[in-house]
């Protein structure tokens, strides 16, 4: 069976919150996400959500890809293919919108290696996410 890529919908948010909690991330508030939690892509297989990520649009030719998260209960060996499909789908969506560059931040070695495989440039020096709620 093949993977299916689709736009995130409102009811996906609770699923993503459970994934973030399982992976020991603080769940991202809906109002911190693009389009109030629907501005991204979900990859599914046989109606099972596998991996998702968000696309932040800017007022430039750059988009920011963030909060890539996978289903901890999905045990199939093709999870890596699902992540690759997610990134390739996001790239296709962004190209269709005329965007010229994608930017992301990550620390997962598996995800970083997938980005490298797909032609992303990865800075080898660590950096930090800096956030201030105002």
JSON list of C-alpha atoms in Angstrom, two decimals:
[
{"chain": "A", "resi": 1, "resn": "UNK", "atom": "CA", "xyz": [0.00, 0.00, 0.00]},
{"chain": "A", "resi": 2, "resn": "UNK", "atom": "CA", "xyz": [1.20, 3.50, -0.84]},
{"chain": "A", "resi": 3, "resn": "UNK", "atom": "CA", "xyz": [1.52, 6.56, 1.31]},
{"chain": "A", "resi": 4, "resn": "UNK", "atom": "CA", "xyz": [-0.92, 9.42, 0.88]},
{"chain": "A", "resi": 5, "resn": "UNK", "atom": "CA", "xyz": [-0.04, 13.09, 1.37]},
{"chain": "A", "resi": 6, "resn": "UNK", "atom": "CA", "xyz": [-2.77, 15.54, 2.37]},
{"chain": "A", "resi": 7, "resn": "UNK", "atom": "CA", "xyz": [-3.20, 18.97, 3.91]},
{"chain": "A", "resi": 8, "resn": "UNK", "atom": "CA", "xyz": [-3.55, 19.05, 7.68]},
{"chain": "A", "resi": 9, "resn": "UNK", "atom": "CA", "xyz": [-7.09, 19.47, 8.97]},
{"chain": "A", "resi": 10, "resn": "UNK", "atom": "CA", "xyz": [-8.35, 20.82, 12.29]},
{"chain": "A", "resi": 11, "resn": "UNK", "atom": "CA", "xyz": [-8.99, 17.40, 13.85]},
{"chain": "A", "resi": 12, "resn": "UNK", "atom": "CA", "xyz": [-5.31, 16.42, 13.30]},
{"chain": "A", "resi": 13, "resn": "UNK", "atom": "CA", "xyz": [-4.22, 18.78, 16.07]},
{"chain": "A", "resi": 14, "resn": "UNK", "atom": "CA", "xyz": [-5.18, 16.46, 18.96]},
{"chain": "A", "resi": 15, "resn": "UNK", "atom": "CA", "xyz": [-3.32, 13.60, 17.27]},
{"chain": "A", "resi": 16, "resn": "UNK", "atom": "CA", "xyz": [-0.20, 15.77, 16.93]},
{"chain": "A", "resi": 17, "resn": "UNK", "atom": "CA", "xyz": [-0.43, 16.84, 20.57]},
{"chain": "A", "resi": 18, "resn": "UNK", "atom": "CA", "xyz": [-0.38, 13.17, 21.62]},
{"chain": "A", "resi": 19, "resn": "UNK", "atom": "CA", "xyz": [2.67, 12.56, 19.41]},
{"chain": "A", "resi": 20, "resn": "UNK", "atom": "CA", "xyz": [4.50, 15.59, 20.84]},
{"chain": "A", "resi": 21, "resn": "UNK", "atom": "CA", "xyz": [3.80, 14.40, 24.38]},
{"chain": "A", "resi": 22, "resn": "UNK", "atom": "CA", "xyz": [5.01, 10.86, 23.60]},
{"chain": "A", "resi": 23, "resn": "UNK", "atom": "CA", "xyz": [8.26, 12.24, 22.13]},
{"chain": "A", "resi": 24, "resn": "UNK", "atom": "CA", "xyz": [8.58, 14.42, 25.27]},
{"chain": "A", "resi": 25, "resn": "UNK", "atom": "CA", "xyz": [8.07, 17.71, 23.44]},
{"chain": "A", "resi": 26, "resn": "UNK", "atom": "CA", "xyz": [5.96, 20.49, 24.84]},
{"chain": "A", "resi": 27, "resn": "UNK", "atom": "CA", "xyz": [2.87, 20.52, 22.60]},
{"chain": "A", "resi": 28, "resn": "UNK", "atom": "CA", "xyz": [2.89, 23.49, 20.28]},
{"chain": "A", "resi": 29, "resn": "UNK", "atom": "CA", "xyz": [-0.14, 25.76, 20.85]},
{"chain": "A", "resi": 30, "resn": "UNK", "atom": "CA", "xyz": [-2.47, 26.03, 17.85]},
{"chain": "A", "resi": 31, "resn": "UNK", "atom": "CA", "xyz": [-2.00, 29.79, 17.70]},
{"chain": "A", "resi": 32, "resn": "UNK", "atom": "CA", "xyz": [1.76, 29.25, 17.32]},
{"chain": "A", "resi": 33, "resn": "UNK", "atom": "CA", "xyz": [1.22, 27.10, 14.23]},
{"chain": "A", "resi": 34, "resn": "UNK", "atom": "CA", "xyz": [0.53, 28.31, 10.69]},
{"chain": "A", "resi": 35, "resn": "UNK", "atom": "CA", "xyz": [-3.16, 28.57, 9.85]},
{"chain": "A", "resi": 36, "resn": "UNK", "atom": "CA", "xyz": [-4.04, 27.71, 13.45]},
{"chain": "A", "resi": 37, "resn": "UNK", "atom": "CA", "xyz": [-2.70, 24.17, 13.09]},
{"chain": "A", "resi": 38, "resn": "UNK", "atom": "CA", "xyz": [-3.78, 23.40, 9.53]},
{"chain": "A", "resi": 39, "resn": "UNK", "atom": "CA", "xyz": [-0.84, 24.94, 7.64]},
{"chain": "A", "resi": 40, "resn": "UNK", "atom": "CA", "xyz": [1.04, 21.79, 6.87]},
{"chain": "A", "resi": 41, "resn": "UNK", "atom": "CA", "xyz": [1.08, 18.30, 5.45]},
{"chain": "A", "resi": 42, "resn": "UNK", "atom": "CA", "xyz": [0.17, 14.88, 6.89]},
{"chain": "A", "resi": 43, "resn": "UNK", "atom": "CA", "xyz": [1.49, 11.64, 5.42]},
{"chain": "A", "resi": 44, "resn": "UNK", "atom": "CA", "xyz": [-0.77, 8.61, 5.92]},
{"chain": "A", "resi": 45, "resn": "UNK", "atom": "CA", "xyz": [-0.68, 4.94, 5.04]},
{"chain": "A", "resi": 46, "resn": "UNK", "atom": "CA", "xyz": [-3.93, 2.98, 4.97]},
{"chain": "A", "resi": 47, "resn": "UNK", "atom": "CA", "xyz": [-5.63, 5.88, 6.81]},
{"chain": "A", "resi": 48, "resn": "UNK", "atom": "CA", "xyz": [-3.02, 5.75, 9.60]},
{"chain": "A", "resi": 49, "resn": "UNK", "atom": "CA", "xyz": [-1.28, 9.09, 10.20]},
{"chain": "A", "resi": 50, "resn": "UNK", "atom": "CA", "xyz": [2.49, 8.54, 10.02]},
{"chain": "A", "resi": 51, "resn": "UNK", "atom": "CA", "xyz": [4.29, 11.90, 9.95]},
{"chain": "A", "resi": 52, "resn": "UNK", "atom": "CA", "xyz": [3.41, 15.60, 9.72]},
{"chain": "A", "resi": 53, "resn": "UNK", "atom": "CA", "xyz": [5.12, 18.95, 9.34]},
{"chain": "A", "resi": 54, "resn": "UNK", "atom": "CA", "xyz": [4.23, 22.63, 9.10]},
{"chain": "A", "resi": 55, "resn": "UNK", "atom": "CA", "xyz": [4.94, 25.31, 6.50]},
{"chain": "A", "resi": 56, "resn": "UNK", "atom": "CA", "xyz": [5.39, 28.87, 7.76]},
{"chain": "A", "resi": 57, "resn": "UNK", "atom": "CA", "xyz": [5.01, 31.37, 4.91]},
{"chain": "A", "resi": 58, "resn": "UNK", "atom": "CA", "xyz": [7.00, 34.58, 5.09]},
{"chain": "A", "resi": 59, "resn": "UNK", "atom": "CA", "xyz": [6.83, 37.85, 3.18]},
{"chain": "A", "resi": 60, "resn": "UNK", "atom": "CA", "xyz": [9.85, 36.71, 1.16]},
{"chain": "A", "resi": 61, "resn": "UNK", "atom": "CA", "xyz": [10.71, 33.80, -1.13]},
{"chain": "A", "resi": 62, "resn": "UNK", "atom": "CA", "xyz": [11.55, 31.69, 1.95]},
{"chain": "A", "resi": 63, "resn": "UNK", "atom": "CA", "xyz": [9.34, 29.27, 3.84]},
{"chain": "A", "resi": 64, "resn": "UNK", "atom": "CA", "xyz": [10.16, 27.80, 7.24]},
{"chain": "A", "resi": 65, "resn": "UNK", "atom": "CA", "xyz": [9.50, 24.10, 7.70]},
{"chain": "A", "resi": 66, "resn": "UNK", "atom": "CA", "xyz": [8.97, 23.17, 11.33]},
{"chain": "A", "resi": 67, "resn": "UNK", "atom": "CA", "xyz": [7.55, 20.81, 13.94]},
{"chain": "A", "resi": 68, "resn": "UNK", "atom": "CA", "xyz": [8.11, 17.63, 11.93]},
{"chain": "A", "resi": 69, "resn": "UNK", "atom": "CA", "xyz": [6.75, 14.85, 14.10]},
{"chain": "A", "resi": 70, "resn": "UNK", "atom": "CA", "xyz": [6.00, 11.18, 13.60]},
{"chain": "A", "resi": 71, "resn": "UNK", "atom": "CA", "xyz": [3.50, 8.71, 14.99]},
{"chain": "A", "resi": 72, "resn": "UNK", "atom": "CA", "xyz": [5.25, 6.78, 17.80]},
{"chain": "A", "resi": 73, "resn": "UNK", "atom": "CA", "xyz": [2.85, 3.85, 17.35]},
{"chain": "A", "resi": 74, "resn": "UNK", "atom": "CA", "xyz": [3.71, 3.42, 13.67]},
{"chain": "A", "resi": 75, "resn": "UNK", "atom": "CA", "xyz": [6.17, 0.52, 13.74]},
{"chain": "A", "resi": 76, "resn": "UNK", "atom": "CA", "xyz": [6.58, -0.23, 10.02]},
{"chain": "A", "resi": 77, "resn": "UNK", "atom": "CA", "xyz": [10.09, -0.05, 8.62]},
{"chain": "A", "resi": 78, "resn": "UNK", "atom": "CA", "xyz": [9.00, 2.46, 5.98]},
{"chain": "A", "resi": 79, "resn": "UNK", "atom": "CA", "xyz": [8.77, 5.45, 8.36]},
{"chain": "A", "resi": 80, "resn": "UNK", "atom": "CA", "xyz": [11.90, 6.91, 6.71]},
{"chain": "A", "resi": 81, "resn": "UNK", "atom": "CA", "xyz": [10.14, 6.80, 3.34]},
{"chain": "A", "resi": 82, "resn": "UNK", "atom": "CA", "xyz": [7.20, 8.65, 4.89]},
{"chain": "A", "resi": 83, "resn": "UNK", "atom": "CA", "xyz": [9.52, 11.40, 6.16]},
{"chain": "A", "resi": 84, "resn": "UNK", "atom": "CA", "xyz": [11.11, 11.67, 2.72]},
{"chain": "A", "resi": 85, "resn": "UNK", "atom": "CA", "xyz": [7.67, 11.92, 1.12]},
{"chain": "A", "resi": 86, "resn": "UNK", "atom": "CA", "xyz": [6.70, 14.63, 3.61]},
{"chain": "A", "resi": 87, "resn": "UNK", "atom": "CA", "xyz": [9.77, 16.74, 2.79]},
{"chain": "A", "resi": 88, "resn": "UNK", "atom": "CA", "xyz": [9.40, 16.16, -0.96]},
{"chain": "A", "resi": 89, "resn": "UNK", "atom": "CA", "xyz": [5.68, 17.03, -0.83]},
{"chain": "A", "resi": 90, "resn": "UNK", "atom": "CA", "xyz": [6.39, 20.21, 1.11]},
{"chain": "A", "resi": 91, "resn": "UNK", "atom": "CA", "xyz": [9.06, 21.11, -1.43]},
{"chain": "A", "resi": 92, "resn": "UNK", "atom": "CA", "xyz": [6.63, 20.55, -4.32]},
{"chain": "A", "resi": 93, "resn": "UNK", "atom": "CA", "xyz": [3.95, 22.68, -2.61]},
{"chain": "A", "resi": 94, "resn": "UNK", "atom": "CA", "xyz": [6.45, 25.47, -2.01]},
{"chain": "A", "resi": 95, "resn": "UNK", "atom": "CA", "xyz": [7.76, 25.35, -5.60]},
{"chain": "A", "resi": 96, "resn": "UNK", "atom": "CA", "xyz": [4.18, 25.54, -6.89]},
{"chain": "A", "resi": 97, "resn": "UNK", "atom": "CA", "xyz": [3.76, 28.69, -4.78]},
{"chain": "A", "resi": 98, "resn": "UNK", "atom": "CA", "xyz": [6.86, 30.25, -6.32]},
{"chain": "A", "resi": 99, "resn": "UNK", "atom": "CA", "xyz": [9.01, 29.97, -3.21]},
{"chain": "A", "resi": 100, "resn": "UNK", "atom": "CA", "xyz": [12.79, 29.75, -3.72]},
{"chain": "A", "resi": 101, "resn": "UNK", "atom": "CA", "xyz": [14.15, 28.51, -0.41]},
{"chain": "A", "resi": 102, "resn": "UNK", "atom": "CA", "xyz": [13.13, 26.33, 2.54]},
{"chain": "A", "resi": 103, "resn": "UNK", "atom": "CA", "xyz": [14.61, 26.74, 6.02]},
{"chain": "A", "resi": 104, "resn": "UNK", "atom": "CA", "xyz": [14.31, 24.38, 8.97]},
{"chain": "A", "resi": 105, "resn": "UNK", "atom": "CA", "xyz": [15.78, 23.78, 12.42]},
{"chain": "A", "resi": 106, "resn": "UNK", "atom": "CA", "xyz": [16.32, 20.34, 13.87]},
{"chain": "A", "resi": 107, "resn": "UNK", "atom": "CA", "xyz": [18.30, 18.17, 16.23]},
{"chain": "A", "resi": 108, "resn": "UNK", "atom": "CA", "xyz": [17.16, 14.65, 15.36]},
{"chain": "A", "resi": 109, "resn": "UNK", "atom": "CA", "xyz": [20.08, 12.87, 13.69]},
{"chain": "A", "resi": 110, "resn": "UNK", "atom": "CA", "xyz": [17.70, 10.74, 11.61]},
{"chain": "A", "resi": 111, "resn": "UNK", "atom": "CA", "xyz": [15.83, 13.80, 10.36]},
{"chain": "A", "resi": 112, "resn": "UNK", "atom": "CA", "xyz": [19.06, 15.70, 9.67]},
{"chain": "A", "resi": 113, "resn": "UNK", "atom": "CA", "xyz": [20.39, 12.74, 7.66]},
{"chain": "A", "resi": 114, "resn": "UNK", "atom": "CA", "xyz": [17.14, 12.61, 5.67]},
{"chain": "A", "resi": 115, "resn": "UNK", "atom": "CA", "xyz": [17.48, 16.32, 4.90]},
{"chain": "A", "resi": 116, "resn": "UNK", "atom": "CA", "xyz": [21.05, 15.73, 3.70]},
{"chain": "A", "resi": 117, "resn": "UNK", "atom": "CA", "xyz": [19.93, 12.82, 1.51]},
{"chain": "A", "resi": 118, "resn": "UNK", "atom": "CA", "xyz": [17.34, 15.08, -0.12]},
{"chain": "A", "resi": 119, "resn": "UNK", "atom": "CA", "xyz": [19.89, 17.79, -0.94]},
{"chain": "A", "resi": 120, "resn": "UNK", "atom": "CA", "xyz": [19.52, 20.17, 2.00]},
{"chain": "A", "resi": 121, "resn": "UNK", "atom": "CA", "xyz": [22.62, 21.98, 3.27]},
{"chain": "A", "resi": 122, "resn": "UNK", "atom": "CA", "xyz": [23.12, 21.23, 6.97]},
{"chain": "A", "resi": 123, "resn": "UNK", "atom": "CA", "xyz": [25.29, 23.52, 9.10]},
{"chain": "A", "resi": 124, "resn": "UNK", "atom": "CA", "xyz": [27.37, 21.24, 11.33]},
{"chain": "A", "resi": 125, "resn": "UNK", "atom": "CA", "xyz": [27.68, 23.81, 14.13]},
{"chain": "A", "resi": 126, "resn": "UNK", "atom": "CA", "xyz": [24.95, 23.64, 16.78]},
{"chain": "A", "resi": 127, "resn": "UNK", "atom": "CA", "xyz": [22.54, 26.53, 17.11]},
{"chain": "A", "resi": 128, "resn": "UNK", "atom": "CA", "xyz": [19.75, 27.32, 19.50]},
{"chain": "A", "resi": 129, "resn": "UNK", "atom": "CA", "xyz": [16.09, 28.15, 19.10]},
{"chain": "A", "resi": 130, "resn": "UNK", "atom": "CA", "xyz": [15.51, 31.48, 20.84]},
{"chain": "A", "resi": 131, "resn": "UNK", "atom": "CA", "xyz": [11.89, 32.32, 21.69]},
{"chain": "A", "resi": 132, "resn": "UNK", "atom": "CA", "xyz": [10.26, 35.00, 23.81]},
{"chain": "A", "resi": 133, "resn": "UNK", "atom": "CA", "xyz": [6.54, 35.00, 24.44]},
{"chain": "A", "resi": 134, "resn": "UNK", "atom": "CA", "xyz": [5.26, 38.57, 24.54]}
]
